[in-house]
XYZ file of C-alpha atoms in Angstrom:
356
model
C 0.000 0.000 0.000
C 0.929 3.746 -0.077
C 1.440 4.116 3.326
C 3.939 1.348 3.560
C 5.979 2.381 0.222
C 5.694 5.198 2.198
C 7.665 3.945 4.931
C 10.595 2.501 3.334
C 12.237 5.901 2.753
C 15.774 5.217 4.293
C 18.138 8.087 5.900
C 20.216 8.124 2.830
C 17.213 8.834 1.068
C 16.047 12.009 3.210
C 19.810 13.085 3.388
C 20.684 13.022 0.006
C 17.235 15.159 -0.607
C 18.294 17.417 1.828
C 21.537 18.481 0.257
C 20.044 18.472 -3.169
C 17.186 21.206 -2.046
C 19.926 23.163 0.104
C 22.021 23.267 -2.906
C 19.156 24.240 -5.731
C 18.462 27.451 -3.212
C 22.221 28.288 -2.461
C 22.046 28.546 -6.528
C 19.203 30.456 -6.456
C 20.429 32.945 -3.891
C 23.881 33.076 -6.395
C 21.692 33.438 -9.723
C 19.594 36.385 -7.519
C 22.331 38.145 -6.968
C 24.038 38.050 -10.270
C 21.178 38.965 -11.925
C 20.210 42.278 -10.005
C 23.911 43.324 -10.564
C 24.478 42.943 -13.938
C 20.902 43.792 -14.645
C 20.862 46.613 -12.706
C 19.479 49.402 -15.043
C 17.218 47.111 -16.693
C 13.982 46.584 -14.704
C 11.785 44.726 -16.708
C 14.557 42.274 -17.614
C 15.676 41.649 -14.061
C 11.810 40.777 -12.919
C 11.555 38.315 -16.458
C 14.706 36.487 -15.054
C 14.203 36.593 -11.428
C 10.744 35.038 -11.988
C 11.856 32.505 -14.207
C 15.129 31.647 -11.514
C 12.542 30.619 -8.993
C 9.897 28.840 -11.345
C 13.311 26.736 -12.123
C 14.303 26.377 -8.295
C 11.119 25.012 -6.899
C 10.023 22.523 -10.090
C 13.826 21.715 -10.308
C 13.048 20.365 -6.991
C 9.948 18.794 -7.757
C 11.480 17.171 -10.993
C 14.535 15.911 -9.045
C 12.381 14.107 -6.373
C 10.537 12.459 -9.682
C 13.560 11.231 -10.980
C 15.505 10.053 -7.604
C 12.025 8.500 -6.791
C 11.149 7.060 -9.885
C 12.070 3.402 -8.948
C 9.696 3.900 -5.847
C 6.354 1.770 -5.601
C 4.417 5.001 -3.907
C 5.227 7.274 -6.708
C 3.226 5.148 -9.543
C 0.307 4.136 -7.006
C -2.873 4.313 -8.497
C -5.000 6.908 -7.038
C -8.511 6.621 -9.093
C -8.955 5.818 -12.657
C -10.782 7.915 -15.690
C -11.550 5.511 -17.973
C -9.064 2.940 -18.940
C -6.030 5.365 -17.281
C -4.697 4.759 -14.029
C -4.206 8.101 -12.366
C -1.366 8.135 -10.166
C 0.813 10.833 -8.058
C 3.577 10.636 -10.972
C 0.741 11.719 -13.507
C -0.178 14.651 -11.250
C 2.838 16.085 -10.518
C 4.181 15.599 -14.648
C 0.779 17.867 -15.269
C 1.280 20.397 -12.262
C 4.698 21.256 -13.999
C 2.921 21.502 -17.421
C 0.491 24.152 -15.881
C 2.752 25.790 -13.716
C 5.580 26.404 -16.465
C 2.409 27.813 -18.575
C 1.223 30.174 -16.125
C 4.990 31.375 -15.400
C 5.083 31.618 -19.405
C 2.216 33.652 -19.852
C 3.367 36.053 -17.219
C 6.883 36.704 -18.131
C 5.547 37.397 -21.632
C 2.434 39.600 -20.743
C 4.431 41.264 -17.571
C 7.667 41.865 -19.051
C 8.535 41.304 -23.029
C 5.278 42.586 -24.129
C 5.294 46.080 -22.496
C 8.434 46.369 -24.934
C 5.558 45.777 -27.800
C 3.422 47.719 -26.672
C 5.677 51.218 -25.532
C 6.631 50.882 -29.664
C 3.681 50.721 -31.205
C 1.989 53.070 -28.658
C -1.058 50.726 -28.066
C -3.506 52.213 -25.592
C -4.424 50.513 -22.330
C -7.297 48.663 -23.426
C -6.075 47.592 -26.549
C -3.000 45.711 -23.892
C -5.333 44.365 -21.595
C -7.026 41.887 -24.079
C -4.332 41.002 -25.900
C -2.904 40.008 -22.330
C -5.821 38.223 -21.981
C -6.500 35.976 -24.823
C -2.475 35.444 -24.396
C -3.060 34.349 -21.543
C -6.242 32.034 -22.338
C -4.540 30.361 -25.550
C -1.213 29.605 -23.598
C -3.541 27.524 -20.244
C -6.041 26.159 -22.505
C -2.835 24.935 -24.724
C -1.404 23.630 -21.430
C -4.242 21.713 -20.321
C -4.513 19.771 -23.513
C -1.120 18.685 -23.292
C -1.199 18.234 -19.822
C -4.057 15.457 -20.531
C -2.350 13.957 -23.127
C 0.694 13.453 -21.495
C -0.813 11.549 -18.862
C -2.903 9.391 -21.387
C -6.140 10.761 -20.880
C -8.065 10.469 -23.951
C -9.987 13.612 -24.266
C -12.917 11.889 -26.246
C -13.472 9.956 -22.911
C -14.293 13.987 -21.682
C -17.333 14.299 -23.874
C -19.866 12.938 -21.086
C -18.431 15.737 -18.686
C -18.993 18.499 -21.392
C -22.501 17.059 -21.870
C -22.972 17.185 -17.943
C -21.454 20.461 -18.183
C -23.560 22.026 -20.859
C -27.118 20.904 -18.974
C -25.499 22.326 -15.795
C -25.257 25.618 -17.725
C -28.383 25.580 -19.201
C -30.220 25.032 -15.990
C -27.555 26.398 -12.969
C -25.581 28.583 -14.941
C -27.067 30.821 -17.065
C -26.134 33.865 -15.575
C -21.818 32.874 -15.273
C -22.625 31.705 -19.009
C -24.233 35.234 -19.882
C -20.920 37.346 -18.194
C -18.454 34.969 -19.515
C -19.957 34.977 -23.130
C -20.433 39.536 -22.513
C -16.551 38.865 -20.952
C -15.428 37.373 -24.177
C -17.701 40.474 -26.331
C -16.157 43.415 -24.468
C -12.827 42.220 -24.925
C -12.732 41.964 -28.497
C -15.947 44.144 -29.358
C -14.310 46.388 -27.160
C -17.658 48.712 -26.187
C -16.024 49.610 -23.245
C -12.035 48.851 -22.706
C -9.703 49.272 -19.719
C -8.832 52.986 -18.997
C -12.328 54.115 -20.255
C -14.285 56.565 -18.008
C -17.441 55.377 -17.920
C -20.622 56.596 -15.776
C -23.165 53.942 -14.840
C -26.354 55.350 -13.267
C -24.872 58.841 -12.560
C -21.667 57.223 -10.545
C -18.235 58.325 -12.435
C -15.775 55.605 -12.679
C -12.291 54.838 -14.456
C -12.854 50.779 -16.059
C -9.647 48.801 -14.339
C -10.362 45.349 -14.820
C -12.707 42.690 -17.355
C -12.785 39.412 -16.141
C -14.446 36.927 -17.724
C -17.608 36.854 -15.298
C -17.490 40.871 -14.186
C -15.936 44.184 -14.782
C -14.463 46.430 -11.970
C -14.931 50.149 -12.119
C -13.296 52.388 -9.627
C -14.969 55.602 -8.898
C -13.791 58.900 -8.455
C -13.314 58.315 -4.409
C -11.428 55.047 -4.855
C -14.054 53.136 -4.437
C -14.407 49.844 -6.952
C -17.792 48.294 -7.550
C -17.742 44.979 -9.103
C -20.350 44.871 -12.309
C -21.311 41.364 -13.892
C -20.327 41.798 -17.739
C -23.559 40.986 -19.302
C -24.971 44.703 -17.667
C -22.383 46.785 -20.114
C -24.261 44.792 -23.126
C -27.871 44.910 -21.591
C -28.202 48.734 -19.928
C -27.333 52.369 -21.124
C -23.567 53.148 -20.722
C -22.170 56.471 -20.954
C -18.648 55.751 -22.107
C -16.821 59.141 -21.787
C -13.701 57.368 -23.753
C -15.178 55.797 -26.320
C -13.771 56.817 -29.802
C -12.868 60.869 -28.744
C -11.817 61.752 -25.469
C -12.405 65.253 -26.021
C -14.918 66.545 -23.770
C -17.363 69.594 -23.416
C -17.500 70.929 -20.081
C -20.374 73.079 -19.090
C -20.225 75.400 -16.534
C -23.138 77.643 -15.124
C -23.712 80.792 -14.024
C -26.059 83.350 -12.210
C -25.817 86.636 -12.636
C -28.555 89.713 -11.248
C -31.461 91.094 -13.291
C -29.942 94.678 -14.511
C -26.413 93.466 -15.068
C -24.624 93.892 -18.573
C -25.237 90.872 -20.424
C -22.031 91.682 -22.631
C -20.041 92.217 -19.936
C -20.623 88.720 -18.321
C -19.845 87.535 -21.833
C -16.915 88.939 -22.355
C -15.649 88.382 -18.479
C -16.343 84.301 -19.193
C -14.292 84.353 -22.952
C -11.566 86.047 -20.963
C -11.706 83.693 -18.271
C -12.004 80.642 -20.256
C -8.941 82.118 -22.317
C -7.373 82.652 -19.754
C -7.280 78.853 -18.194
C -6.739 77.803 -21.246
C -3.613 79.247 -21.248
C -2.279 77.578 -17.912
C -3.665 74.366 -18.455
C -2.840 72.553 -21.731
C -5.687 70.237 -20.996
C -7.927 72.973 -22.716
C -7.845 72.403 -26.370
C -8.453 75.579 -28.955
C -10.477 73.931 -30.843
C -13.686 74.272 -30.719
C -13.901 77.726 -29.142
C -15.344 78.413 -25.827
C -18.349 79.651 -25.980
C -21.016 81.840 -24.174
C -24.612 79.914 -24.563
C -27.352 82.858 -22.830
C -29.647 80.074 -21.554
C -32.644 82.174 -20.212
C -34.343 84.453 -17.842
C -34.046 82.742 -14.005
C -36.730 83.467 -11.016
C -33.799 86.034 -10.360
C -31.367 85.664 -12.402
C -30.217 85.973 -15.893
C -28.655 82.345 -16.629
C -25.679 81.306 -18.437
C -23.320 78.400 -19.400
C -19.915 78.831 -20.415
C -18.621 75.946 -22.780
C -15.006 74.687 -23.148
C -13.761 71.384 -24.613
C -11.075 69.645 -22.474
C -8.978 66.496 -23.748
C -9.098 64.472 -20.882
C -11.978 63.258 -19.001
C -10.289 62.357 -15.944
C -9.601 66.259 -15.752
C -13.963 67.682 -15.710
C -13.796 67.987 -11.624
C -10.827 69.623 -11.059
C -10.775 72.106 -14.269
C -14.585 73.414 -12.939
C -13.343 73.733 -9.492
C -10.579 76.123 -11.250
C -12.760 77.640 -13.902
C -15.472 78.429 -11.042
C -12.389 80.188 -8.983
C -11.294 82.009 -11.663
C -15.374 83.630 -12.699
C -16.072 84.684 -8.835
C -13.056 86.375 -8.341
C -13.386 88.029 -11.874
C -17.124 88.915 -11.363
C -16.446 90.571 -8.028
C -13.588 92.777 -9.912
C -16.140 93.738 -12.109
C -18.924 94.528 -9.619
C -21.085 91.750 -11.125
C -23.869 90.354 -8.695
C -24.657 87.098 -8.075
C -28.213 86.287 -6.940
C -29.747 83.879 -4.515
C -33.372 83.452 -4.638
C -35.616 85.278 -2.965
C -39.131 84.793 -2.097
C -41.950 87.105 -0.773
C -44.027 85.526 2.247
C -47.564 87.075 2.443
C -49.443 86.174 5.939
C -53.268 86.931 5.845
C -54.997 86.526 9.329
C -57.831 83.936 9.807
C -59.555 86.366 12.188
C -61.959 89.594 11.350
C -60.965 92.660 12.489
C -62.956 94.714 15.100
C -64.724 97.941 13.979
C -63.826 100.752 16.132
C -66.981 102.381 17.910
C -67.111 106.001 18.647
Protein backbone atom coordinates (compact mmCIF):
# COMPACT_ATOMS: atom_id res chain seq x y z
CA UNK A 1 0.00 0.00 0.00
CA UNK A 2 0.93 3.75 -0.08
CA UNK A 3 1.44 4.12 3.33
CA UNK A 4 3.94 1.35 3.56
CA UNK A 5 5.98 2.38 0.22
CA UNK A 6 5.69 5.20 2.20
CA UNK A 7 7.66 3.95 4.93
CA UNK A 8 10.59 2.50 3.33
CA UNK A 9 12.24 5.90 2.75
CA UNK A 10 15.77 5.22 4.29
CA UNK A 11 18.14 8.09 5.90
CA UNK A 12 20.22 8.12 2.83
CA UNK A 13 17.21 8.83 1.07
CA UNK A 14 16.05 12.01 3.21
CA UNK A 15 19.81 13.08 3.39
CA UNK A 16 20.68 13.02 0.01
CA UNK A 17 17.23 15.16 -0.61
CA UNK A 18 18.29 17.42 1.83
CA UNK A 19 21.54 18.48 0.26
CA UNK A 20 20.04 18.47 -3.17
CA UNK A 21 17.19 21.21 -2.05
CA UNK A 22 19.93 23.16 0.10
CA UNK A 23 22.02 23.27 -2.91
CA UNK A 24 19.16 24.24 -5.73
CA UNK A 25 18.46 27.45 -3.21
CA UNK A 26 22.22 28.29 -2.46
CA UNK A 27 22.05 28.55 -6.53
CA UNK A 28 19.20 30.46 -6.46
CA UNK A 29 20.43 32.95 -3.89
CA UNK A 30 23.88 33.08 -6.40
CA UNK A 31 21.69 33.44 -9.72
CA UNK A 32 19.59 36.38 -7.52
CA UNK A 33 22.33 38.15 -6.97
CA UNK A 34 24.04 38.05 -10.27
CA UNK A 35 21.18 38.96 -11.93
CA UNK A 36 20.21 42.28 -10.01
CA UNK A 37 23.91 43.32 -10.56
CA UNK A 38 24.48 42.94 -13.94
CA UNK A 39 20.90 43.79 -14.64
CA UNK A 40 20.86 46.61 -12.71
CA UNK A 41 19.48 49.40 -15.04
CA UNK A 42 17.22 47.11 -16.69
CA UNK A 43 13.98 46.58 -14.70
CA UNK A 44 11.78 44.73 -16.71
CA UNK A 45 14.56 42.27 -17.61
CA UNK A 46 15.68 41.65 -14.06
CA UNK A 47 11.81 40.78 -12.92
CA UNK A 48 11.56 38.31 -16.46
CA UNK A 49 14.71 36.49 -15.05
CA UNK A 50 14.20 36.59 -11.43
CA UNK A 51 10.74 35.04 -11.99
CA UNK A 52 11.86 32.51 -14.21
CA UNK A 53 15.13 31.65 -11.51
CA UNK A 54 12.54 30.62 -8.99
CA UNK A 55 9.90 28.84 -11.35
CA UNK A 56 13.31 26.74 -12.12
CA UNK A 57 14.30 26.38 -8.30
CA UNK A 58 11.12 25.01 -6.90
CA UNK A 59 10.02 22.52 -10.09
CA UNK A 60 13.83 21.72 -10.31
CA UNK A 61 13.05 20.36 -6.99
CA UNK A 62 9.95 18.79 -7.76
CA UNK A 63 11.48 17.17 -10.99
CA UNK A 64 14.53 15.91 -9.04
CA UNK A 65 12.38 14.11 -6.37
CA UNK A 66 10.54 12.46 -9.68
CA UNK A 67 13.56 11.23 -10.98
CA UNK A 68 15.51 10.05 -7.60
CA UNK A 69 12.02 8.50 -6.79
CA UNK A 70 11.15 7.06 -9.88
CA UNK A 71 12.07 3.40 -8.95
CA UNK A 72 9.70 3.90 -5.85
CA UNK A 73 6.35 1.77 -5.60
CA UNK A 74 4.42 5.00 -3.91
CA UNK A 75 5.23 7.27 -6.71
CA UNK A 76 3.23 5.15 -9.54
CA UNK A 77 0.31 4.14 -7.01
CA UNK A 78 -2.87 4.31 -8.50
CA UNK A 79 -5.00 6.91 -7.04
CA UNK A 80 -8.51 6.62 -9.09
CA UNK A 81 -8.95 5.82 -12.66
CA UNK A 82 -10.78 7.91 -15.69
CA UNK A 83 -11.55 5.51 -17.97
CA UNK A 84 -9.06 2.94 -18.94
CA UNK A 85 -6.03 5.36 -17.28
CA UNK A 86 -4.70 4.76 -14.03
CA UNK A 87 -4.21 8.10 -12.37
CA UNK A 88 -1.37 8.14 -10.17
CA UNK A 89 0.81 10.83 -8.06
CA UNK A 90 3.58 10.64 -10.97
CA UNK A 91 0.74 11.72 -13.51
CA UNK A 92 -0.18 14.65 -11.25
CA UNK A 93 2.84 16.09 -10.52
CA UNK A 94 4.18 15.60 -14.65
CA UNK A 95 0.78 17.87 -15.27
CA UNK A 96 1.28 20.40 -12.26
CA UNK A 97 4.70 21.26 -14.00
CA UNK A 98 2.92 21.50 -17.42
CA UNK A 99 0.49 24.15 -15.88
CA UNK A 100 2.75 25.79 -13.72
CA UNK A 101 5.58 26.40 -16.46
CA UNK A 102 2.41 27.81 -18.57
CA UNK A 103 1.22 30.17 -16.12
CA UNK A 104 4.99 31.37 -15.40
CA UNK A 105 5.08 31.62 -19.40
CA UNK A 106 2.22 33.65 -19.85
CA UNK A 107 3.37 36.05 -17.22
CA UNK A 108 6.88 36.70 -18.13
CA UNK A 109 5.55 37.40 -21.63
CA UNK A 110 2.43 39.60 -20.74
CA UNK A 111 4.43 41.26 -17.57
CA UNK A 112 7.67 41.87 -19.05
CA UNK A 113 8.54 41.30 -23.03
CA UNK A 114 5.28 42.59 -24.13
CA UNK A 115 5.29 46.08 -22.50
CA UNK A 116 8.43 46.37 -24.93
CA UNK A 117 5.56 45.78 -27.80
CA UNK A 118 3.42 47.72 -26.67
CA UNK A 119 5.68 51.22 -25.53
CA UNK A 120 6.63 50.88 -29.66
CA UNK A 121 3.68 50.72 -31.20
CA UNK A 122 1.99 53.07 -28.66
CA UNK A 123 -1.06 50.73 -28.07
CA UNK A 124 -3.51 52.21 -25.59
CA UNK A 125 -4.42 50.51 -22.33
CA UNK A 126 -7.30 48.66 -23.43
CA UNK A 127 -6.07 47.59 -26.55
CA UNK A 128 -3.00 45.71 -23.89
CA UNK A 129 -5.33 44.36 -21.60
CA UNK A 130 -7.03 41.89 -24.08
CA UNK A 131 -4.33 41.00 -25.90
CA UNK A 132 -2.90 40.01 -22.33
CA UNK A 133 -5.82 38.22 -21.98
CA UNK A 134 -6.50 35.98 -24.82
CA UNK A 135 -2.48 35.44 -24.40
CA UNK A 136 -3.06 34.35 -21.54
CA UNK A 137 -6.24 32.03 -22.34
CA UNK A 138 -4.54 30.36 -25.55
CA UNK A 139 -1.21 29.60 -23.60
CA UNK A 140 -3.54 27.52 -20.24
CA UNK A 141 -6.04 26.16 -22.51
CA UNK A 142 -2.83 24.93 -24.72
CA UNK A 143 -1.40 23.63 -21.43
CA UNK A 144 -4.24 21.71 -20.32
CA UNK A 145 -4.51 19.77 -23.51
CA UNK A 146 -1.12 18.68 -23.29
CA UNK A 147 -1.20 18.23 -19.82
CA UNK A 148 -4.06 15.46 -20.53
CA UNK A 149 -2.35 13.96 -23.13
CA UNK A 150 0.69 13.45 -21.49
CA UNK A 151 -0.81 11.55 -18.86
CA UNK A 152 -2.90 9.39 -21.39
CA UNK A 153 -6.14 10.76 -20.88
CA UNK A 154 -8.07 10.47 -23.95
CA UNK A 155 -9.99 13.61 -24.27
CA UNK A 156 -12.92 11.89 -26.25
CA UNK A 157 -13.47 9.96 -22.91
CA UNK A 158 -14.29 13.99 -21.68
CA UNK A 159 -17.33 14.30 -23.87
CA UNK A 160 -19.87 12.94 -21.09
CA UNK A 161 -18.43 15.74 -18.69
CA UNK A 162 -18.99 18.50 -21.39
CA UNK A 163 -22.50 17.06 -21.87
CA UNK A 164 -22.97 17.19 -17.94
CA UNK A 165 -21.45 20.46 -18.18
CA UNK A 166 -23.56 22.03 -20.86
CA UNK A 167 -27.12 20.90 -18.97
CA UNK A 168 -25.50 22.33 -15.80
CA UNK A 169 -25.26 25.62 -17.72
CA UNK A 170 -28.38 25.58 -19.20
CA UNK A 171 -30.22 25.03 -15.99
CA UNK A 172 -27.56 26.40 -12.97
CA UNK A 173 -25.58 28.58 -14.94
CA UNK A 174 -27.07 30.82 -17.07
CA UNK A 175 -26.13 33.87 -15.58
CA UNK A 176 -21.82 32.87 -15.27
CA UNK A 177 -22.62 31.70 -19.01
CA UNK A 178 -24.23 35.23 -19.88
CA UNK A 179 -20.92 37.35 -18.19
CA UNK A 180 -18.45 34.97 -19.52
CA UNK A 181 -19.96 34.98 -23.13
CA UNK A 182 -20.43 39.54 -22.51
CA UNK A 183 -16.55 38.87 -20.95
CA UNK A 184 -15.43 37.37 -24.18
CA UNK A 185 -17.70 40.47 -26.33
CA UNK A 186 -16.16 43.42 -24.47
CA UNK A 187 -12.83 42.22 -24.92
CA UNK A 188 -12.73 41.96 -28.50
CA UNK A 189 -15.95 44.14 -29.36
CA UNK A 190 -14.31 46.39 -27.16
CA UNK A 191 -17.66 48.71 -26.19
CA UNK A 192 -16.02 49.61 -23.24
CA UNK A 193 -12.03 48.85 -22.71
CA UNK A 194 -9.70 49.27 -19.72
CA UNK A 195 -8.83 52.99 -19.00
CA UNK A 196 -12.33 54.11 -20.25
CA UNK A 197 -14.28 56.57 -18.01
CA UNK A 198 -17.44 55.38 -17.92
CA UNK A 199 -20.62 56.60 -15.78
CA UNK A 200 -23.17 53.94 -14.84
CA UNK A 201 -26.35 55.35 -13.27
CA UNK A 202 -24.87 58.84 -12.56
CA UNK A 203 -21.67 57.22 -10.55
CA UNK A 204 -18.23 58.33 -12.44
CA UNK A 205 -15.78 55.60 -12.68
CA UNK A 206 -12.29 54.84 -14.46
CA UNK A 207 -12.85 50.78 -16.06
CA UNK A 208 -9.65 48.80 -14.34
CA UNK A 209 -10.36 45.35 -14.82
CA UNK A 210 -12.71 42.69 -17.35
CA UNK A 211 -12.79 39.41 -16.14
CA UNK A 212 -14.45 36.93 -17.72
CA UNK A 213 -17.61 36.85 -15.30
CA UNK A 214 -17.49 40.87 -14.19
CA UNK A 215 -15.94 44.18 -14.78
CA UNK A 216 -14.46 46.43 -11.97
CA UNK A 217 -14.93 50.15 -12.12
CA UNK A 218 -13.30 52.39 -9.63
CA UNK A 219 -14.97 55.60 -8.90
CA UNK A 220 -13.79 58.90 -8.46
CA UNK A 221 -13.31 58.32 -4.41
CA UNK A 222 -11.43 55.05 -4.85
CA UNK A 223 -14.05 53.14 -4.44
CA UNK A 224 -14.41 49.84 -6.95
CA UNK A 225 -17.79 48.29 -7.55
CA UNK A 226 -17.74 44.98 -9.10
CA UNK A 227 -20.35 44.87 -12.31
CA UNK A 228 -21.31 41.36 -13.89
CA UNK A 229 -20.33 41.80 -17.74
CA UNK A 230 -23.56 40.99 -19.30
CA UNK A 231 -24.97 44.70 -17.67
CA UNK A 232 -22.38 46.79 -20.11
CA UNK A 233 -24.26 44.79 -23.13
CA UNK A 234 -27.87 44.91 -21.59
CA UNK A 235 -28.20 48.73 -19.93
CA UNK A 236 -27.33 52.37 -21.12
CA UNK A 237 -23.57 53.15 -20.72
CA UNK A 238 -22.17 56.47 -20.95
CA UNK A 239 -18.65 55.75 -22.11
CA UNK A 240 -16.82 59.14 -21.79
CA UNK A 241 -13.70 57.37 -23.75
CA UNK A 242 -15.18 55.80 -26.32
CA UNK A 243 -13.77 56.82 -29.80
CA UNK A 244 -12.87 60.87 -28.74
CA UNK A 245 -11.82 61.75 -25.47
CA UNK A 246 -12.40 65.25 -26.02
CA UNK A 247 -14.92 66.54 -23.77
CA UNK A 248 -17.36 69.59 -23.42
CA UNK A 249 -17.50 70.93 -20.08
CA UNK A 250 -20.37 73.08 -19.09
CA UNK A 251 -20.22 75.40 -16.53
CA UNK A 252 -23.14 77.64 -15.12
CA UNK A 253 -23.71 80.79 -14.02
CA UNK A 254 -26.06 83.35 -12.21
CA UNK A 255 -25.82 86.64 -12.64
CA UNK A 256 -28.55 89.71 -11.25
CA UNK A 257 -31.46 91.09 -13.29
CA UNK A 258 -29.94 94.68 -14.51
CA UNK A 259 -26.41 93.47 -15.07
CA UNK A 260 -24.62 93.89 -18.57
CA UNK A 261 -25.24 90.87 -20.42
CA UNK A 262 -22.03 91.68 -22.63
CA UNK A 263 -20.04 92.22 -19.94
CA UNK A 264 -20.62 88.72 -18.32
CA UNK A 265 -19.85 87.53 -21.83
CA UNK A 266 -16.92 88.94 -22.35
CA UNK A 267 -15.65 88.38 -18.48
CA UNK A 268 -16.34 84.30 -19.19
CA UNK A 269 -14.29 84.35 -22.95
CA UNK A 270 -11.57 86.05 -20.96
CA UNK A 271 -11.71 83.69 -18.27
CA UNK A 272 -12.00 80.64 -20.26
CA UNK A 273 -8.94 82.12 -22.32
CA UNK A 274 -7.37 82.65 -19.75
CA UNK A 275 -7.28 78.85 -18.19
CA UNK A 276 -6.74 77.80 -21.25
CA UNK A 277 -3.61 79.25 -21.25
CA UNK A 278 -2.28 77.58 -17.91
CA UNK A 279 -3.67 74.37 -18.46
CA UNK A 280 -2.84 72.55 -21.73
CA UNK A 281 -5.69 70.24 -21.00
CA UNK A 282 -7.93 72.97 -22.72
CA UNK A 283 -7.85 72.40 -26.37
CA UNK A 284 -8.45 75.58 -28.95
CA UNK A 285 -10.48 73.93 -30.84
CA UNK A 286 -13.69 74.27 -30.72
CA UNK A 287 -13.90 77.73 -29.14
CA UNK A 288 -15.34 78.41 -25.83
CA UNK A 289 -18.35 79.65 -25.98
CA UNK A 290 -21.02 81.84 -24.17
CA UNK A 291 -24.61 79.91 -24.56
CA UNK A 292 -27.35 82.86 -22.83
CA UNK A 293 -29.65 80.07 -21.55
CA UNK A 294 -32.64 82.17 -20.21
CA UNK A 295 -34.34 84.45 -17.84
CA UNK A 296 -34.05 82.74 -14.00
CA UNK A 297 -36.73 83.47 -11.02
CA UNK A 298 -33.80 86.03 -10.36
CA UNK A 299 -31.37 85.66 -12.40
CA UNK A 300 -30.22 85.97 -15.89
CA UNK A 301 -28.65 82.35 -16.63
CA UNK A 302 -25.68 81.31 -18.44
CA UNK A 303 -23.32 78.40 -19.40
CA UNK A 304 -19.92 78.83 -20.41
CA UNK A 305 -18.62 75.95 -22.78
CA UNK A 306 -15.01 74.69 -23.15
CA UNK A 307 -13.76 71.38 -24.61
CA UNK A 308 -11.07 69.64 -22.47
CA UNK A 309 -8.98 66.50 -23.75
CA UNK A 310 -9.10 64.47 -20.88
CA UNK A 311 -11.98 63.26 -19.00
CA UNK A 312 -10.29 62.36 -15.94
CA UNK A 313 -9.60 66.26 -15.75
CA UNK A 314 -13.96 67.68 -15.71
CA UNK A 315 -13.80 67.99 -11.62
CA UNK A 316 -10.83 69.62 -11.06
CA UNK A 317 -10.78 72.11 -14.27
CA UNK A 318 -14.58 73.41 -12.94
CA UNK A 319 -13.34 73.73 -9.49
CA UNK A 320 -10.58 76.12 -11.25
CA UNK A 321 -12.76 77.64 -13.90
CA UNK A 322 -15.47 78.43 -11.04
CA UNK A 323 -12.39 80.19 -8.98
CA UNK A 324 -11.29 82.01 -11.66
CA UNK A 325 -15.37 83.63 -12.70
CA UNK A 326 -16.07 84.68 -8.83
CA UNK A 327 -13.06 86.38 -8.34
CA UNK A 328 -13.39 88.03 -11.87
CA UNK A 329 -17.12 88.91 -11.36
CA UNK A 330 -16.45 90.57 -8.03
CA UNK A 331 -13.59 92.78 -9.91
CA UNK A 332 -16.14 93.74 -12.11
CA UNK A 333 -18.92 94.53 -9.62
CA UNK A 334 -21.08 91.75 -11.13
CA UNK A 335 -23.87 90.35 -8.70
CA UNK A 336 -24.66 87.10 -8.08
CA UNK A 337 -28.21 86.29 -6.94
CA UNK A 338 -29.75 83.88 -4.51
CA UNK A 339 -33.37 83.45 -4.64
CA UNK A 340 -35.62 85.28 -2.96
CA UNK A 341 -39.13 84.79 -2.10
CA UNK A 342 -41.95 87.10 -0.77
CA UNK A 343 -44.03 85.53 2.25
CA UNK A 344 -47.56 87.07 2.44
CA UNK A 345 -49.44 86.17 5.94
CA UNK A 346 -53.27 86.93 5.84
CA UNK A 347 -55.00 86.53 9.33
CA UNK A 348 -57.83 83.94 9.81
CA UNK A 349 -59.55 86.37 12.19
CA UNK A 350 -61.96 89.59 11.35
CA UNK A 351 -60.97 92.66 12.49
CA UNK A 352 -62.96 94.71 15.10
CA UNK A 353 -64.72 97.94 13.98
CA UNK A 354 -63.83 100.75 16.13
CA UNK A 355 -66.98 102.38 17.91
CA UNK A 356 -67.11 106.00 18.65
Amino acid sequence: MLLDSLSLWQWGDIINVSVFIVVILLLRLSFSFLIKRFFRNKEGVQKALLSLVNWLTYNGILVFLIIYFSDSKWLFYNLFTIGEVEVTLFLILIAVLIITLASRLSRILNNYILPFFYERHQLDKGLQFTMERIIHYIIMVIAVFVSLTTVGIDLSALTVFAGVLGVGIGFGMQNIASNFISGLILLFERPIKVGDRVIIDEVIGDVVKISMRATVVRTLENEHIIIPNSYFLEEKVINRSFSDPRLRLTVPIGVAYGTDVHLVKEILLSVAREARGDNPVIIHSPEPFVNFTGFGDSSLDFELFIWISNPEEVIRIKSDLNFRIYEQLNKNGVEIPFPQRDLHIKSGYPIAEHEE
